[in-house]
């Protein structure tokens, strides 16, 4: 029998894993079926991009709704609703509908993914001890990479026998697992405290083993009315700008193009269509998982800031290598460059924006701030999905990859100038710094630069 304390410690991780796998699988699965769906539904180039962009577009709406939802009914019930919504969308997809039904299923899944991508890391941060918070929240990105890997592996292992509807609908598995996990968790004690339900907050904190960390955060009691006084208090506005910028840069760095169009990219780089392109895609997905495991190992020891600086530097070098290899027509060098980029992304711009946004926003504005950052992420995710093929047709793959490289250099400059170090700091300590107006670089360091 599994000890009760171990089971309690594992439930937040299972919730985060399920959310991330749902995210990764649902977004990555399109790469393996786009070439089948395109002739089946007679999709034009614009039609392909619209279909791919439908899920991140719906996720944008989910991210906008996530803040009010989690604030109004709590993190736990918001996640229950999210997993149920994803299950309905996957069930509709498994029914092998026409294009209208397929789009509806993808939209439902997209809304669920947008909500869970915002709430799951925040919920996990609020119910996890400080010394494990970075790893547990970072687990979300690992789960995303596992979901992507599963999405890449499915068509490679089973094609042409497996139907596109089954590939797209298998997200039902993580949705069901996530529902079971979240039903076994209490509500966030920090959300309960912010609602004035202090007795329930104490019970939940005791159950979760974080009672000793539960102080009274400086911004715990959120008043009704305008959010403007909250946004202008201390460094809160700067936190919102930084977190939104990190997510925008995450998406514009090229990861979404690789996620959605990997087989197409490898064909452009010189790999044969079909098995060769899918095998190269799977290899990139596997490397993504391995590098994310490395990030989880060091996020609470090496820290957030050093990993971001190192990762953005390596991402730029990797994409520069791809540009050179594309010009020289050296497919294997381009694969190496993409491998370096993916590995670097997995230890930096992949997991760390989720960790930082779950740590930096004060309690009183956490839902709204994280929802705004997540919405910005999905908006640019949708943009990349919608224009990538057209950009490649207009300026060539090397030109588009060069644009992504410039974004990585911009991300490096922003991380170096503004990202603080928050490892091993309680959320209450970080919040006190933010509300006191501590410069971003010094947040979590006791005011020391």
mmCIF file of C-alpha atoms in Angstrom, residues 18-216:
data_model
loop_
_atom_site.group_PDB
_atom_site.id
_atom_site.type_symbol
_atom_site.label_atom_id
_atom_site.label_comp_id
_atom_site.label_asym_id
_atom_site.label_seq_id
_atom_site.Cartn_x
_atom_site.Cartn_y
_atom_site.Cartn_z
ATOM 1 C CA UNK A 18 -1.683 15.344 -16.763
ATOM 2 C CA UNK A 19 -2.172 19.026 -17.625
ATOM 3 C CA UNK A 20 1.163 19.240 -19.417
ATOM 4 C CA UNK A 21 0.713 15.988 -21.338
ATOM 5 C CA UNK A 22 -2.729 17.144 -22.470
ATOM 6 C CA UNK A 23 -1.137 20.413 -23.618
ATOM 7 C CA UNK A 24 1.795 18.768 -25.399
ATOM 8 C CA UNK A 25 -0.118 15.920 -27.007
ATOM 9 C CA UNK A 26 -3.019 18.073 -28.192
ATOM 10 C CA UNK A 27 -0.730 20.653 -29.810
ATOM 11 C CA UNK A 28 1.870 18.217 -31.161
ATOM 12 C CA UNK A 29 -0.562 15.671 -32.643
ATOM 13 C CA UNK A 30 -1.374 17.938 -35.578
ATOM 14 C CA UNK A 31 2.169 17.487 -36.971
ATOM 15 C CA UNK A 32 1.549 13.784 -37.580
ATOM 16 C CA UNK A 33 -1.853 14.108 -39.266
ATOM 17 C CA UNK A 34 -1.680 17.363 -41.233
ATOM 18 C CA UNK A 35 -0.481 15.616 -44.386
ATOM 19 C CA UNK A 36 -3.420 13.176 -44.112
ATOM 20 C CA UNK A 37 -6.091 15.727 -43.219
ATOM 21 C CA UNK A 38 -5.046 18.153 -45.962
ATOM 22 C CA UNK A 39 -6.128 15.949 -48.920
ATOM 23 C CA UNK A 40 -9.007 14.379 -46.963
ATOM 24 C CA UNK A 41 -10.656 17.782 -46.493
ATOM 25 C CA UNK A 42 -9.093 19.508 -49.548
ATOM 26 C CA UNK A 43 -7.323 22.161 -47.435
ATOM 27 C CA UNK A 44 -5.428 24.973 -49.132
ATOM 28 C CA UNK A 45 -2.237 26.463 -47.659
ATOM 29 C CA UNK A 46 -4.341 29.030 -45.822
ATOM 30 C CA UNK A 47 -6.766 26.279 -44.777
ATOM 31 C CA UNK A 48 -3.920 24.251 -43.269
ATOM 32 C CA UNK A 49 -2.687 27.246 -41.282
ATOM 33 C CA UNK A 50 -6.213 28.080 -40.107
ATOM 34 C CA UNK A 51 -6.771 24.506 -38.958
ATOM 35 C CA UNK A 52 -3.452 24.417 -37.081
ATOM 36 C CA UNK A 53 -4.124 27.854 -35.564
ATOM 37 C CA UNK A 54 -7.620 26.877 -34.347
ATOM 38 C CA UNK A 55 -6.348 25.198 -31.177
ATOM 39 C CA UNK A 56 -3.991 28.004 -30.015
ATOM 40 C CA UNK A 57 -6.681 30.516 -30.973
ATOM 41 C CA UNK A 58 -9.162 28.753 -28.687
ATOM 42 C CA UNK A 59 -6.444 28.452 -26.041
ATOM 43 C CA UNK A 60 -6.121 32.245 -26.128
ATOM 44 C CA UNK A 61 -9.814 32.492 -25.208
ATOM 45 C CA UNK A 62 -9.272 29.908 -22.469
ATOM 46 C CA UNK A 63 -6.377 31.885 -21.037
ATOM 47 C CA UNK A 64 -8.498 35.060 -20.982
ATOM 48 C CA UNK A 65 -11.256 33.198 -19.114
ATOM 49 C CA UNK A 66 -8.864 31.415 -16.747
ATOM 50 C CA UNK A 67 -8.265 34.322 -14.371
ATOM 51 C CA UNK A 68 -11.906 35.099 -13.570
ATOM 52 C CA UNK A 69 -12.707 31.375 -13.481
ATOM 53 C CA UNK A 70 -9.998 30.428 -10.984
ATOM 54 C CA UNK A 71 -10.653 33.537 -8.922
ATOM 55 C CA UNK A 72 -14.378 32.918 -8.793
ATOM 56 C CA UNK A 73 -14.656 29.175 -8.171
ATOM 57 C CA UNK A 74 -11.126 28.337 -7.042
ATOM 58 C CA UNK A 75 -8.180 26.556 -8.631
ATOM 59 C CA UNK A 76 -9.468 23.041 -7.904
ATOM 60 C CA UNK A 77 -12.918 23.339 -9.466
ATOM 61 C CA UNK A 78 -11.533 25.308 -12.402
ATOM 62 C CA UNK A 79 -9.205 22.376 -13.141
ATOM 63 C CA UNK A 80 -12.088 19.893 -12.784
ATOM 64 C CA UNK A 81 -14.066 21.868 -15.376
ATOM 65 C CA UNK A 82 -11.017 22.057 -17.626
ATOM 66 C CA UNK A 83 -10.388 18.315 -17.710
ATOM 67 C CA UNK A 84 -14.079 17.651 -18.351
ATOM 68 C CA UNK A 85 -14.082 20.109 -21.254
ATOM 69 C CA UNK A 86 -11.003 18.450 -22.766
ATOM 70 C CA UNK A 87 -12.607 15.019 -22.426
ATOM 71 C CA UNK A 88 -15.696 16.196 -24.329
ATOM 72 C CA UNK A 89 -13.531 17.660 -27.101
ATOM 73 C CA UNK A 90 -11.473 14.473 -27.418
ATOM 74 C CA UNK A 91 -14.622 12.343 -27.409
ATOM 75 C CA UNK A 92 -16.060 14.415 -30.246
ATOM 76 C CA UNK A 93 -12.833 14.006 -32.229
ATOM 77 C CA UNK A 94 -12.827 10.232 -31.704
ATOM 78 C CA UNK A 95 -16.277 10.100 -33.332
ATOM 79 C CA UNK A 96 -14.522 10.867 -36.668
ATOM 80 C CA UNK A 97 -16.681 13.877 -37.538
ATOM 81 C CA UNK A 98 -16.595 16.073 -40.612
ATOM 82 C CA UNK A 99 -14.549 19.252 -40.681
ATOM 83 C CA UNK A 100 -17.128 21.219 -38.679
ATOM 84 C CA UNK A 101 -17.222 18.630 -35.888
ATOM 85 C CA UNK A 102 -13.447 18.242 -35.974
ATOM 86 C CA UNK A 103 -12.948 21.985 -35.618
ATOM 87 C CA UNK A 104 -15.447 22.087 -32.736
ATOM 88 C CA UNK A 105 -13.547 19.306 -30.960
ATOM 89 C CA UNK A 106 -10.232 21.102 -31.474
ATOM 90 C CA UNK A 107 -11.732 24.349 -30.188
ATOM 91 C CA UNK A 108 -13.019 22.684 -27.005
ATOM 92 C CA UNK A 109 -9.627 21.067 -26.409
ATOM 93 C CA UNK A 110 -7.933 24.392 -27.106
ATOM 94 C CA UNK A 111 -10.036 26.245 -24.533
ATOM 95 C CA UNK A 112 -9.230 23.526 -21.972
ATOM 96 C CA UNK A 113 -5.509 23.674 -22.754
ATOM 97 C CA UNK A 114 -5.509 27.479 -22.467
ATOM 98 C CA UNK A 115 -7.163 27.354 -19.053
ATOM 99 C CA UNK A 116 -4.996 24.546 -17.679
ATOM 100 C CA UNK A 117 -1.728 26.071 -18.952
ATOM 101 C CA UNK A 118 -2.479 29.085 -16.778
ATOM 102 C CA UNK A 119 -4.061 27.481 -13.716
ATOM 103 C CA UNK A 120 -2.095 24.224 -13.306
ATOM 104 C CA UNK A 121 1.339 25.860 -12.702
ATOM 105 C CA UNK A 122 -0.218 28.471 -10.404
ATOM 106 C CA UNK A 123 -2.185 25.861 -8.452
ATOM 107 C CA UNK A 124 0.928 23.677 -8.145
ATOM 108 C CA UNK A 125 3.039 26.620 -6.942
ATOM 109 C CA UNK A 126 0.480 27.432 -4.253
ATOM 110 C CA UNK A 127 0.221 23.884 -2.862
ATOM 111 C CA UNK A 128 3.884 22.794 -3.041
ATOM 112 C CA UNK A 129 6.638 23.407 -0.422
ATOM 113 C CA UNK A 130 9.107 26.120 -1.450
ATOM 114 C CA UNK A 131 12.096 23.767 -1.698
ATOM 115 C CA UNK A 132 10.279 21.649 -4.324
ATOM 116 C CA UNK A 133 8.253 24.351 -6.046
ATOM 117 C CA UNK A 134 10.575 24.964 -8.991
ATOM 118 C CA UNK A 135 10.792 21.267 -9.850
ATOM 119 C CA UNK A 136 7.057 20.609 -9.467
ATOM 120 C CA UNK A 137 6.021 23.635 -11.521
ATOM 121 C CA UNK A 138 8.785 22.890 -14.030
ATOM 122 C CA UNK A 139 7.303 19.412 -14.271
ATOM 123 C CA UNK A 140 4.588 21.035 -16.366
ATOM 124 C CA UNK A 141 7.078 21.686 -19.160
ATOM 125 C CA UNK A 142 8.453 18.147 -18.877
ATOM 126 C CA UNK A 143 4.921 16.851 -19.243
ATOM 127 C CA UNK A 144 4.420 19.082 -22.282
ATOM 128 C CA UNK A 145 7.513 17.535 -23.883
ATOM 129 C CA UNK A 146 6.318 14.024 -23.009
ATOM 130 C CA UNK A 147 2.993 14.804 -24.634
ATOM 131 C CA UNK A 148 4.737 16.123 -27.743
ATOM 132 C CA UNK A 149 6.943 13.027 -27.872
ATOM 133 C CA UNK A 150 3.888 10.789 -27.632
ATOM 134 C CA UNK A 151 2.214 12.775 -30.404
ATOM 135 C CA UNK A 152 5.297 12.390 -32.634
ATOM 136 C CA UNK A 153 5.693 8.686 -31.829
ATOM 137 C CA UNK A 154 2.105 7.657 -32.579
ATOM 138 C CA UNK A 155 2.103 8.176 -36.377
ATOM 139 C CA UNK A 156 5.675 6.850 -36.624
ATOM 140 C CA UNK A 157 4.776 3.604 -34.845
ATOM 141 C CA UNK A 158 1.347 2.939 -36.269
ATOM 142 C CA UNK A 159 1.034 4.701 -39.631
ATOM 143 C CA UNK A 160 -0.691 4.047 -41.930
ATOM 144 C CA UNK A 161 -2.892 1.740 -39.845
ATOM 145 C CA UNK A 162 -4.008 4.257 -37.184
ATOM 146 C CA UNK A 163 -6.756 6.750 -38.086
ATOM 147 C CA UNK A 164 -6.199 10.486 -37.762
ATOM 148 C CA UNK A 165 -9.197 10.763 -35.422
ATOM 149 C CA UNK A 166 -7.608 8.340 -32.967
ATOM 150 C CA UNK A 167 -4.300 10.212 -33.059
ATOM 151 C CA UNK A 168 -6.022 13.530 -32.291
ATOM 152 C CA UNK A 169 -8.437 12.038 -29.739
ATOM 153 C CA UNK A 170 -5.945 10.222 -27.516
ATOM 154 C CA UNK A 171 -5.758 13.345 -25.372
ATOM 155 C CA UNK A 172 -8.701 11.765 -23.573
ATOM 156 C CA UNK A 173 -6.197 9.680 -21.545
ATOM 157 C CA UNK A 174 -4.385 12.576 -19.791
ATOM 158 C CA UNK A 175 -7.706 14.405 -19.381
ATOM 159 C CA UNK A 176 -9.137 11.451 -17.431
ATOM 160 C CA UNK A 177 -5.953 11.041 -15.351
ATOM 161 C CA UNK A 178 -5.899 14.732 -14.518
ATOM 162 C CA UNK A 179 -9.523 14.675 -13.419
ATOM 163 C CA UNK A 180 -8.809 11.835 -10.984
ATOM 164 C CA UNK A 181 -5.728 13.645 -9.616
ATOM 165 C CA UNK A 182 -7.396 16.992 -8.996
ATOM 166 C CA UNK A 183 -10.406 15.373 -7.332
ATOM 167 C CA UNK A 184 -7.946 13.980 -4.764
ATOM 168 C CA UNK A 185 -6.496 17.413 -3.906
ATOM 169 C CA UNK A 186 -7.742 20.146 -1.576
ATOM 170 C CA UNK A 187 -8.339 23.700 -2.710
ATOM 171 C CA UNK A 188 -5.322 26.030 -2.685
ATOM 172 C CA UNK A 189 -4.894 27.301 0.897
ATOM 173 C CA UNK A 190 -3.638 30.606 -0.467
ATOM 174 C CA UNK A 191 -6.810 31.065 -2.525
ATOM 175 C CA UNK A 192 -8.896 30.109 0.521
ATOM 176 C CA UNK A 193 -7.018 32.643 2.664
ATOM 177 C CA UNK A 194 -7.546 35.346 0.043
ATOM 178 C CA UNK A 195 -11.274 34.601 0.265
ATOM 179 C CA UNK A 196 -11.199 35.037 4.032
ATOM 180 C CA UNK A 197 -11.751 31.318 4.678
ATOM 181 C CA UNK A 198 -8.863 31.006 7.101
ATOM 182 C CA UNK A 199 -9.987 27.848 8.894
ATOM 183 C CA UNK A 200 -10.323 25.972 5.602
ATOM 184 C CA UNK A 201 -6.990 27.422 4.465
ATOM 185 C CA UNK A 202 -5.290 26.084 7.600
ATOM 186 C CA UNK A 203 -6.748 22.617 7.095
ATOM 187 C CA UNK A 204 -5.674 22.519 3.451
ATOM 188 C CA UNK A 205 -2.180 23.783 4.301
ATOM 189 C CA UNK A 206 -1.817 21.123 7.000
ATOM 190 C CA UNK A 207 -2.962 18.394 4.572
ATOM 191 C CA UNK A 208 -0.424 19.609 2.016
ATOM 192 C CA UNK A 209 2.420 19.978 4.529
ATOM 193 C CA UNK A 210 2.959 23.702 3.907
ATOM 194 C CA UNK A 211 1.472 25.086 7.117
ATOM 195 C CA UNK A 212 4.815 26.488 8.278
ATOM 196 C CA UNK A 213 5.147 28.563 5.089
ATOM 197 C CA UNK A 214 1.684 30.042 5.271
ATOM 198 C CA UNK A 215 2.144 33.571 6.484
ATOM 199 C CA UNK A 216 -0.182 36.417 5.719
#
